[in-house]
Short mmCIF file of C-alpha atoms and ligand atoms in Angstrom, two decimals:
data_model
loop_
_atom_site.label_atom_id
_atom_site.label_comp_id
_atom_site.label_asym_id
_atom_site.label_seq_id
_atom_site.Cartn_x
_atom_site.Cartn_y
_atom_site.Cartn_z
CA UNK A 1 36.13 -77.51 -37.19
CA UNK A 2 34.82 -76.03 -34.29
CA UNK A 3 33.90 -77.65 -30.74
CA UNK A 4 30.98 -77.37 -28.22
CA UNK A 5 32.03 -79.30 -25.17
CA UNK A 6 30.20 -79.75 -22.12
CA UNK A 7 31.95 -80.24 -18.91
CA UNK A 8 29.39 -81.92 -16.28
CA UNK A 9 31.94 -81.58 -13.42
CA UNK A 10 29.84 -83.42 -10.62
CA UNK A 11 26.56 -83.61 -12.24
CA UNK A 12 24.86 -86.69 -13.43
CA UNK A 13 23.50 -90.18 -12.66
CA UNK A 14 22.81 -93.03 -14.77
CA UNK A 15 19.27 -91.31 -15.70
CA UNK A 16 21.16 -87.87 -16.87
CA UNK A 17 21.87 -89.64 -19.76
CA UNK A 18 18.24 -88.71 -21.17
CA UNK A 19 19.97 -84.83 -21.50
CA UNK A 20 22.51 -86.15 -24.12
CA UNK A 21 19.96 -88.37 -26.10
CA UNK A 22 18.11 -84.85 -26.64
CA UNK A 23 21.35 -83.05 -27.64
CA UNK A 24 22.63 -86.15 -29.59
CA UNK A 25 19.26 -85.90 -31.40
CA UNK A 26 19.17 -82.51 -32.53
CA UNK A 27 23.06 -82.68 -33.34
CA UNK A 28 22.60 -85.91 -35.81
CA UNK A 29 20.05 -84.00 -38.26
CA UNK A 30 21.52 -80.52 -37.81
CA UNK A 31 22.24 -78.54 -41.23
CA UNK A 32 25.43 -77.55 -39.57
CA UNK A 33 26.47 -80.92 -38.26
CA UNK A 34 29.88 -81.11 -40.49
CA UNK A 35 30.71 -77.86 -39.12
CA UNK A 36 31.31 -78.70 -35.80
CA UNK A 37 31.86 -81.59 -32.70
CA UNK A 38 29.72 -81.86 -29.84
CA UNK A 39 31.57 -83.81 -26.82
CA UNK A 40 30.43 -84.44 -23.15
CA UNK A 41 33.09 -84.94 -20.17
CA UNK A 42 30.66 -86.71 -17.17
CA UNK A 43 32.15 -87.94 -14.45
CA UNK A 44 34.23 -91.24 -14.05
CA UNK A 45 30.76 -93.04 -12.71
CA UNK A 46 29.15 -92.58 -16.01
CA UNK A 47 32.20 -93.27 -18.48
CA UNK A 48 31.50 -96.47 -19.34
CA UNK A 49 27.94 -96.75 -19.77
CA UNK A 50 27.80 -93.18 -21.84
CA UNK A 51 30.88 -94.09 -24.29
CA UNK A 52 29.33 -97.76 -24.99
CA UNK A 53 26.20 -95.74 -25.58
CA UNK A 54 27.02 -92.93 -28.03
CA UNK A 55 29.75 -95.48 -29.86
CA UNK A 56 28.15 -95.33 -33.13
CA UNK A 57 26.00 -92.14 -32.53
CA UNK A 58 27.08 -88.32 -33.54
CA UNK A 59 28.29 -87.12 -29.81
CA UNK A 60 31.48 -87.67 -28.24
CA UNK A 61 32.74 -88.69 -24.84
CA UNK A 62 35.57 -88.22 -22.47
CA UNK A 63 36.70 -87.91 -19.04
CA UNK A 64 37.32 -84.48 -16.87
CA UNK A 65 40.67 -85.45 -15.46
CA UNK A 66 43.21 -88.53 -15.93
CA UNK A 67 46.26 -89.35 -13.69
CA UNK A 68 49.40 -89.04 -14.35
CA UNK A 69 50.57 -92.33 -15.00
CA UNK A 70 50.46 -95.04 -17.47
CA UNK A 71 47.71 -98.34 -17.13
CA UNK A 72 47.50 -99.29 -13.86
CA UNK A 73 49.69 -97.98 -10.52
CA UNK A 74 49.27 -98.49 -6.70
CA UNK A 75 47.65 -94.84 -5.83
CA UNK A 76 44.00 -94.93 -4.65
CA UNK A 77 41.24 -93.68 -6.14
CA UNK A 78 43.50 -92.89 -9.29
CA UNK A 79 42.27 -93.33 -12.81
CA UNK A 80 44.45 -93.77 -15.61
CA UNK A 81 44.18 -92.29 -19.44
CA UNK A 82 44.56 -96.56 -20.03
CA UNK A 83 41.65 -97.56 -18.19
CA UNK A 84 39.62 -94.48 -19.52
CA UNK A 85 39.86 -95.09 -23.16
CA UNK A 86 39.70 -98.96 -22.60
CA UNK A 87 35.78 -97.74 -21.63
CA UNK A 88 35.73 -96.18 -24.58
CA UNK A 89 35.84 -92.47 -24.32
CA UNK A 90 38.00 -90.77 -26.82
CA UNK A 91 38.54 -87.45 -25.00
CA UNK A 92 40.33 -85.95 -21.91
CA UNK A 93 40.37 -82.69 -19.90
CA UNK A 94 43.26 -82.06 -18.52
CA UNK A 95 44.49 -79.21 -16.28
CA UNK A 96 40.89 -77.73 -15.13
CA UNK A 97 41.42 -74.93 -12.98
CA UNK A 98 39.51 -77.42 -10.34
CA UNK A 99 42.17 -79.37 -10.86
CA UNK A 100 45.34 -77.06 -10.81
CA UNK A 101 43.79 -75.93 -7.39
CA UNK A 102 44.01 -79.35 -5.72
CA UNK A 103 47.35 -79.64 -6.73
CA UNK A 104 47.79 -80.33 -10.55
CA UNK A 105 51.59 -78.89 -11.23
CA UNK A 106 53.02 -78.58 -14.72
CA UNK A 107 54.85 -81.55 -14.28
CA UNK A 108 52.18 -83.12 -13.44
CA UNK A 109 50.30 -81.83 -16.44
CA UNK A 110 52.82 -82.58 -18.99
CA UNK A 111 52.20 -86.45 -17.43
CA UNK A 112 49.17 -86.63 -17.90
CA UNK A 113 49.11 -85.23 -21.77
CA UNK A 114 52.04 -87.71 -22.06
CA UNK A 115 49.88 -90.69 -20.90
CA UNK A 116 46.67 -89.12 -22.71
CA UNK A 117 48.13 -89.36 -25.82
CA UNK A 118 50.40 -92.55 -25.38
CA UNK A 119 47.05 -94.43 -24.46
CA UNK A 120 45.11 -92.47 -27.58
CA UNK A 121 42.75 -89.83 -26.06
CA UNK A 122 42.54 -86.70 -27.35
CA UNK A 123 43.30 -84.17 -24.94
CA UNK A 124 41.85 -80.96 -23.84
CA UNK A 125 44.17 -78.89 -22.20
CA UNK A 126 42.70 -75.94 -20.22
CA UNK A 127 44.74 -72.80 -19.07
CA UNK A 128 43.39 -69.57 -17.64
CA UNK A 129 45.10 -66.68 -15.44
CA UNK A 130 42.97 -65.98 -11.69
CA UNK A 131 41.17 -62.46 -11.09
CA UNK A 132 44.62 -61.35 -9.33
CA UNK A 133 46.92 -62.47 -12.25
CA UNK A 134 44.52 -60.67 -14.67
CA UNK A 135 44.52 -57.17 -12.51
CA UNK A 136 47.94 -57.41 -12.19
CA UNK A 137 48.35 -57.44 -15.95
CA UNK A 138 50.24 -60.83 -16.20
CA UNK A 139 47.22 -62.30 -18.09
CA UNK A 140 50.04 -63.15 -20.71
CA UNK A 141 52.76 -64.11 -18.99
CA UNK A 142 50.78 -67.04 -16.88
CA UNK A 143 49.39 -68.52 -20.10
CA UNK A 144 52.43 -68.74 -21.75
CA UNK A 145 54.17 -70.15 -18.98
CA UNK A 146 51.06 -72.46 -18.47
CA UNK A 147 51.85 -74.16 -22.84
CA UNK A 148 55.22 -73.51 -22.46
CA UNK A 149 56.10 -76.08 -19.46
CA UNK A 150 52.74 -78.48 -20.21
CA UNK A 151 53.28 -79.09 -24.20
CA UNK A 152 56.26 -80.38 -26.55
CA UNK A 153 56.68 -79.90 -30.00
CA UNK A 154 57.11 -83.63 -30.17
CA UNK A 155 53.26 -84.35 -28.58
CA UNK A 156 51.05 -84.70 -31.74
CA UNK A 157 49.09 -81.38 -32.15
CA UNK A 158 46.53 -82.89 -34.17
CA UNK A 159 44.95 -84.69 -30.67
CA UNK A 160 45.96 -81.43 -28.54
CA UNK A 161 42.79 -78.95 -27.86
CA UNK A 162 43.54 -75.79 -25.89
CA UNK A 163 40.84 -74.90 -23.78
CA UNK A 164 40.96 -70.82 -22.42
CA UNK A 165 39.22 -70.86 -19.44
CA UNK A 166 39.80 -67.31 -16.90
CA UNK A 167 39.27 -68.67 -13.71
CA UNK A 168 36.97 -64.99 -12.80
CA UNK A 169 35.00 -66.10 -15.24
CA UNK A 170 33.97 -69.43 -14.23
CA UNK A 171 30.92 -69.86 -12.76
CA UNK A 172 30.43 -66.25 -12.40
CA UNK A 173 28.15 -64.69 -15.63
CA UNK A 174 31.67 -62.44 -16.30
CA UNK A 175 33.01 -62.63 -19.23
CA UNK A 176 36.16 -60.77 -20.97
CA UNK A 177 35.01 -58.16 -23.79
CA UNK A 178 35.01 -59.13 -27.53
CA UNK A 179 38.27 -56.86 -28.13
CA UNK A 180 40.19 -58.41 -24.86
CA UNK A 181 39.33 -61.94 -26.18
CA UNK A 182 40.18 -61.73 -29.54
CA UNK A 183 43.79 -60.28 -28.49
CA UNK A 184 44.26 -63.09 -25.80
CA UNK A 185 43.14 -66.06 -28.19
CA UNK A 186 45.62 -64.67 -30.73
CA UNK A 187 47.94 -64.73 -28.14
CA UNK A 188 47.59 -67.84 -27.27
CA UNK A 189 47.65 -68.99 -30.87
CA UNK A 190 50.99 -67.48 -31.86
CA UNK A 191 52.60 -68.82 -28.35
CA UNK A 192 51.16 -72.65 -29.45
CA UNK A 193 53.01 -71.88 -32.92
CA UNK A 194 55.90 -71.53 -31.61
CA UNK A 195 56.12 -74.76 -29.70
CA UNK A 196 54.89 -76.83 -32.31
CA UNK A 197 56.64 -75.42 -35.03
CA UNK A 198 53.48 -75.31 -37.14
CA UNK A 199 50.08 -74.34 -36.99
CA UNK A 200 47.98 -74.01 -34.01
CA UNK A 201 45.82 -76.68 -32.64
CA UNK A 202 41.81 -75.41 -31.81
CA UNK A 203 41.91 -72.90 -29.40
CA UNK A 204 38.18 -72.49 -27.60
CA UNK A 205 36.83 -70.58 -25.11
CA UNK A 206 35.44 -71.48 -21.17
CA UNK A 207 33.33 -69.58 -19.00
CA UNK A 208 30.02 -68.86 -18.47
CA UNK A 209 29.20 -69.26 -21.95
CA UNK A 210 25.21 -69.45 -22.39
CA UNK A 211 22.85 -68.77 -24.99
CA UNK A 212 22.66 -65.28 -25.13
CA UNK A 213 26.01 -64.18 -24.91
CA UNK A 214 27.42 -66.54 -27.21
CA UNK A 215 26.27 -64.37 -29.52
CA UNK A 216 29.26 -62.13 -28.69
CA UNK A 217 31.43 -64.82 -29.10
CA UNK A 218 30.29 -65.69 -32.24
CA UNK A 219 31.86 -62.76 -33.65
CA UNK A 220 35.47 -63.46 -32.60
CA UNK A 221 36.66 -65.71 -35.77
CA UNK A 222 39.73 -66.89 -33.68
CA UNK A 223 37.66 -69.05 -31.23
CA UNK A 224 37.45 -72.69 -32.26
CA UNK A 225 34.53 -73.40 -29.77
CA UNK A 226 33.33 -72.94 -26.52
CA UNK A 227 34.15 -75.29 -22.77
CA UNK A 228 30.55 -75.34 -21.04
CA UNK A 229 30.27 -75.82 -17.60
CA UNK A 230 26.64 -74.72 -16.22
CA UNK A 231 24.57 -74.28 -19.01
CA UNK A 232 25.49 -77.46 -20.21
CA UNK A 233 23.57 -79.84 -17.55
CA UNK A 234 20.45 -78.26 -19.48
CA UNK A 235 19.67 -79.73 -23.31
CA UNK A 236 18.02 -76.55 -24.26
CA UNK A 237 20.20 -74.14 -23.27
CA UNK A 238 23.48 -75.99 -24.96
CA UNK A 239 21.25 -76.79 -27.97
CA UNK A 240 20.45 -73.12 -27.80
CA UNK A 241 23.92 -72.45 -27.86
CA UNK A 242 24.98 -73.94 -30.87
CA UNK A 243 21.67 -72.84 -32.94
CA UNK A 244 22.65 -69.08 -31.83
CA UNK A 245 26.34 -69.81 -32.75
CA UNK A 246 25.52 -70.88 -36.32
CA UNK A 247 22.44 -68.47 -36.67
P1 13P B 1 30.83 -72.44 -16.50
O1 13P B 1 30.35 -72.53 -17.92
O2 13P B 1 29.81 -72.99 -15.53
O3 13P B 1 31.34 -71.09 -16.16
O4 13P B 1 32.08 -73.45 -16.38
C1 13P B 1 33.12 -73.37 -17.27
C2 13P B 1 34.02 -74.50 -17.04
O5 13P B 1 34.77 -74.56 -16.07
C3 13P B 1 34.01 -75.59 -18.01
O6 13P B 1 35.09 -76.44 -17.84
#
């Protein structure tokens, strides 16, 4: 199975909604459909309303971020993995570099997957080394050290998506080579082995994936799917996306 999931971070108002009625349409009579999941992450304003929407329709929903806690606590403005999926999305991101940068901690990642899972979201864990990490060669080391002290072997891999998302590349139109990709998602692949004892869960791909250079991506068999961030606020270009991916 592979995944296209777009990541509004703060984009969208009650009326955006018209974007993923486009996508949801083309997705529902796609030849491919059985090949692949399309899932949105808007933000907490639109949870609700979107997930009671697309309930019995082809496209997914969940949240960009959960806290790190179970049902319901006494810190403001938190929102808990309970309260998301009681509004009926079915997904979480977890561990966005936005997110790390504010103050997300390992331990406070691990939480969070915890409560994701306890409460039954599937999560989406993203991991990805900065432009210094990567030019000092420890590309490796931080992503290892990123799965090693987030996941468990006893979390249920089946509901675990790993998300690699190079924070250089976000937002930026750079993207690693083919060759450099390939090597890193196999990486990450054989490190997520060895924690669960078994096979890997999906490992996709984040940052400034588009339309055109997808079709570079398309090539690298290890990549389950692709994180969008910009070019997913736009139904053509994600549509365009997954009709160059399968083309
Ligand atoms: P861009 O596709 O805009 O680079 O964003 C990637 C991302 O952060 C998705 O979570």
């Amino acid at each position: 199975m592979k995944y296209f999931i777009g990541n509004w971070k703060m984009f969208g108002i009650p009326k955006s909604i018209s974007i993923l009625k486009k996508i949801n349409s083309f997705y529902s009579i796609d030849k491919n459909r059985n090949k692949y999941k399309v899932i949105f992450t808007p933000p907490f304003t639109l949870l609700e309303s979107y997930s009671q929407f697309f309930k019995k329709k082809y496209l997914s929903i969940g949240s960009q971020n959960c806290y790190q806690k179970d049902q319901f606590s006494s810190n403001t403005a938190a929102i808990s993995s309970y309260m998301i999926k009681k509004v009926g999305a079915e997904y979480t991101l977890i561990g966005h570099s936005d997110n790390r940068a504010e103050g997300d901690t390992d331990v406070i990642l691990k939480d969070k997957i915890k409560f994701a899972l306890k409460n039954n979201l599937k999560v989406v864990f993203c991991i990805g080394e900065n432009k210094l990490e990567k030019r000092k060669n420890k590309t490796f080391r931080v992503l290892k050290k990123q799965l090693k002290k987030a996941l468990e072997r006893k979390f249920n891999k089946k509901k675990i998506i790993v998300a690699y998302e190079p924070i250089w590349s976000i937002g930026t139109g750079r993207t690693p080579k083919a060759k450099e990709l390939n090597k890193t998602i196999k990486f990450i692949k054989k490190v997520l082995k060895n924690i669960f004892k078994q096979n890997s869960p999906a490992v996709l791909y984040g940052g400034s994936v588009d339309e055109v250079n997808v079709k570079k991506f398309k090539e690298i068999d290890e990549i389950d799917g692709f994180l969008i961030g910009g070019a997913s606020k736009s139904s053509k270009k994600f549509i365009d996306i997954i009709k160059n991916y399968y083309r």
